[in-house]
Amino acid sequence: MASSPRELAYKALLAAEKDQSTGIDELLSTFLQQGELTQQEKRWIMELVYGVTRMKLQLDAWIEMAFKGRYRKAQHSVKSLLRMGAFQLKYMQTSEHAAINETVALSRKVKQSQASGLVNAVLRKIQSLELKDLLNHYEDEMDRLSIETSHPQWLLEKWISRYPLDEVSALCSHNNTAPKTWIRRNIQIVGAEDFESFLDGLDIKHKKSDVLDVFYEIGSASSLFSTKEFHGGWFSFQDLAAGLVASLIDPESGDTIVDACSAPGGKMAFISELSGGQAKIIACDASHSRLAKVRENILRLGLKQIEVLELDAAVAPLPAANKILLDVPCSGTGVLNRRPDARWKRQALDIISLTGIQSNILTNSWKYLAPGGLLVYATCTLEPDENWELIDSVLEHLDQASVEAIEHENLKPYIDERGALSTLPWRHDMDGMFAVKIRKAL
């Protein structure tokens, strides 16, 4: 018997609990392919799975209030069922009757019949509780904020140390919403008029960016993946902020550009498209499996003059280049609505190890940049430790290096006081990205 949407959502959430090393995106993608689902059913499953993942801390707090016994010791299967039911009760349009009864029925279907009474009792108790009842249960202000926003305390403490509380609340609210969907038109394959006609033909609402006119914000993406135009390289899915970072390389004919941490290859592809295939690009990454995605993008988008190399930019020799993009591994706190499980996987100490890796990548790559060349260092994190503090620390030891302020007129709203690109999710309604241009003297 085919799995129902609820059952598929349950399987994805249970798999995420059991396999912490695999991202929820990858797990969900696998389960969405297992059933013959309508677009509406896929959207419902995604809303439920991503929502439960984002709000897990708060959902667990609701459940603990209603649970008789030690909830933390409960089986993963029971936790997944209860979180699904609680999220539907508090955050989805599902009727309360359906949220409870269908979850109880699901518990029997997935061979958790012994838990059906418990699931029923806990959800009926949660049904009668309000958010204020839950928050009143916590005396400590930081505890309440953490539960209310469903963010870990260590991260809230870092943000509160440098942003006003209302901005931290706005950032958390942004992180708890589904991300906007942006697509990038491949200017080497299709013109704006034909592309917009294609979107109109699919009845997809679209709005062209005022900053980069090859980017479109769209209302719905799921029907686009199966089109021959997607497989023919007409467009890619990429957030506008990532496009802004790639545009800082300003590729020109004859350039040799190294993208040192390239996978999955979105920025590399945009740089190639901007150059009209006239720049030589070497796409590097330390991950053999992730480079497969880079090669896939190169073929699909019909990119020219691209070489792919498996190497660790922190230690290995890089090809000589006059331009280098370093989109380094980071804590990803600027993209927490796009990566809903990241807030639970990252710990405060991770940032210390990440800055070590970032420092090594920047120091090593610098040796292979030609005199007069440009290096763009970028992250998708909001943390100063990985951004300006890292740059200031490393540049003290780099020969002939100086920061070059970004002066593109259309990027002014996103440039910080020292000349770096700094998009802030709650202010700019796009991913949080940081990028700084570093020039090597002649």
PDB file of N, CA, C and O in Angstrom, residues 321-323 366 369-375 400 404 438-442:
ATOM      1  N   ALA A 321      45.949  31.967 -10.352  1.00  0.00           N
ATOM      2  CA  ALA A 321      44.764  32.665 -10.857  1.00  0.00           C
ATOM      3  C   ALA A 321      44.897  34.158 -10.615  1.00  0.00           C
ATOM      4  O   ALA A 321      45.638  34.595  -9.731  1.00  0.00           O
ATOM      5  N   ASN A 322      44.150  34.929 -11.420  1.00  0.00           N
ATOM      6  CA  ASN A 322      44.124  36.365 -11.139  1.00  0.00           C
ATOM      7  C   ASN A 322      42.884  36.756 -10.328  1.00  0.00           C
ATOM      8  O   ASN A 322      42.765  37.892  -9.876  1.00  0.00           O
ATOM      9  N   LYS A 323      41.951  35.782 -10.185  1.00  0.00           N
ATOM     10  CA  LYS A 323      40.805  36.018  -9.306  1.00  0.00           C
ATOM     11  C   LYS A 323      40.483  34.710  -8.575  1.00  0.00           C
ATOM     12  O   LYS A 323      40.533  33.630  -9.166  1.00  0.00           O
ATOM     13  N   TRP A 366      45.907  32.522  -0.779  1.00  0.00           N
ATOM     14  CA  TRP A 366      46.545  33.798  -1.091  1.00  0.00           C
ATOM     15  C   TRP A 366      47.851  33.607  -1.865  1.00  0.00           C
ATOM     16  O   TRP A 366      48.220  34.423  -2.717  1.00  0.00           O
ATOM     17  N   LEU A 369      47.427  33.631  -5.751  1.00  0.00           N
ATOM     18  CA  LEU A 369      46.792  34.770  -6.413  1.00  0.00           C
ATOM     19  C   LEU A 369      47.863  35.636  -7.065  1.00  0.00           C
ATOM     20  O   LEU A 369      48.867  35.998  -6.434  1.00  0.00           O
ATOM     21  N   ALA A 370      47.656  35.981  -8.313  1.00  0.00           N
ATOM     22  CA  ALA A 370      48.642  36.785  -9.053  1.00  0.00           C
ATOM     23  C   ALA A 370      48.737  38.202  -8.481  1.00  0.00           C
ATOM     24  O   ALA A 370      47.765  38.715  -7.927  1.00  0.00           O
ATOM     25  N   PRO A 371      49.903  38.848  -8.608  1.00  0.00           N
ATOM     26  CA  PRO A 371      50.014  40.265  -8.209  1.00  0.00           C
ATOM     27  C   PRO A 371      48.945  41.092  -8.928  1.00  0.00           C
ATOM     28  O   PRO A 371      48.708  40.908 -10.123  1.00  0.00           O
ATOM     29  N   GLY A 372      48.311  41.976  -8.187  1.00  0.00           N
ATOM     30  CA  GLY A 372      47.216  42.778  -8.755  1.00  0.00           C
ATOM     31  C   GLY A 372      45.886  42.040  -8.755  1.00  0.00           C
ATOM     32  O   GLY A 372      44.866  42.630  -9.128  1.00  0.00           O
ATOM     33  N   GLY A 373      45.895  40.780  -8.342  1.00  0.00           N
ATOM     34  CA  GLY A 373      44.682  39.954  -8.403  1.00  0.00           C
ATOM     35  C   GLY A 373      43.678  40.259  -7.303  1.00  0.00           C
ATOM     36  O   GLY A 373      43.976  40.957  -6.326  1.00  0.00           O
ATOM     37  N   LEU A 374      42.473  39.701  -7.481  1.00  0.00           N
ATOM     38  CA  LEU A 374      41.367  39.942  -6.553  1.00  0.00           C
ATOM     39  C   LEU A 374      40.939  38.628  -5.918  1.00  0.00           C
ATOM     40  O   LEU A 374      40.749  37.626  -6.605  1.00  0.00           O
ATOM     41  N   LEU A 375      40.782  38.652  -4.587  1.00  0.00           N
ATOM     42  CA  LEU A 375      40.227  37.502  -3.857  1.00  0.00           C
ATOM     43  C   LEU A 375      38.946  37.957  -3.167  1.00  0.00           C
ATOM     44  O   LEU A 375      38.917  39.009  -2.526  1.00  0.00           O
ATOM     45  N   GLN A 400      51.147  42.084   1.077  1.00  0.00           N
ATOM     46  CA  GLN A 400      50.584  42.865  -0.028  1.00  0.00           C
ATOM     47  C   GLN A 400      49.068  42.795  -0.117  1.00  0.00           C
ATOM     48  O   GLN A 400      48.508  42.936  -1.200  1.00  0.00           O
ATOM     49  N   GLU A 404      39.480  46.055  -0.338  1.00  0.00           N
ATOM     50  CA  GLU A 404      39.008  47.006  -1.361  1.00  0.00           C
ATOM     51  C   GLU A 404      37.505  47.184  -1.153  1.00  0.00           C
ATOM     52  O   GLU A 404      36.737  46.219  -1.306  1.00  0.00           O
ATOM     53  N   ILE A 438      39.472  41.454  -1.379  1.00  0.00           N
ATOM     54  CA  ILE A 438      40.854  41.665  -0.924  1.00  0.00           C
ATOM     55  C   ILE A 438      41.751  41.721  -2.157  1.00  0.00           C
ATOM     56  O   ILE A 438      41.755  40.793  -2.972  1.00  0.00           O
ATOM     57  N   ARG A 439      42.480  42.804  -2.288  1.00  0.00           N
ATOM     58  CA  ARG A 439      43.335  43.015  -3.470  1.00  0.00           C
ATOM     59  C   ARG A 439      44.801  42.759  -3.118  1.00  0.00           C
ATOM     60  O   ARG A 439      45.279  43.162  -2.058  1.00  0.00           O
ATOM     61  N   LYS A 440      45.507  42.078  -4.026  1.00  0.00           N
ATOM     62  CA  LYS A 440      46.955  41.876  -3.852  1.00  0.00           C
ATOM     63  C   LYS A 440      47.692  42.968  -4.636  1.00  0.00           C
ATOM     64  O   LYS A 440      47.384  43.218  -5.811  1.00  0.00           O
ATOM     65  N   ALA A 441      48.642  43.597  -3.991  1.00  0.00           N
ATOM     66  CA  ALA A 441      49.377  44.693  -4.646  1.00  0.00           C
ATOM     67  C   ALA A 441      50.196  44.172  -5.824  1.00  0.00           C
ATOM     68  O   ALA A 441      50.615  43.007  -5.846  1.00  0.00           O
ATOM     69  N   LEU A 442      50.440  45.038  -6.796  1.00  0.00           N
ATOM     70  CA  LEU A 442      51.268  44.679  -7.954  1.00  0.00           C
ATOM     71  C   LEU A 442      52.730  44.554  -7.556  1.00  0.00           C
ATOM     72  O   LEU A 442      53.202  45.228  -6.650  1.00  0.00           O
TER      73      LEU A 442
END
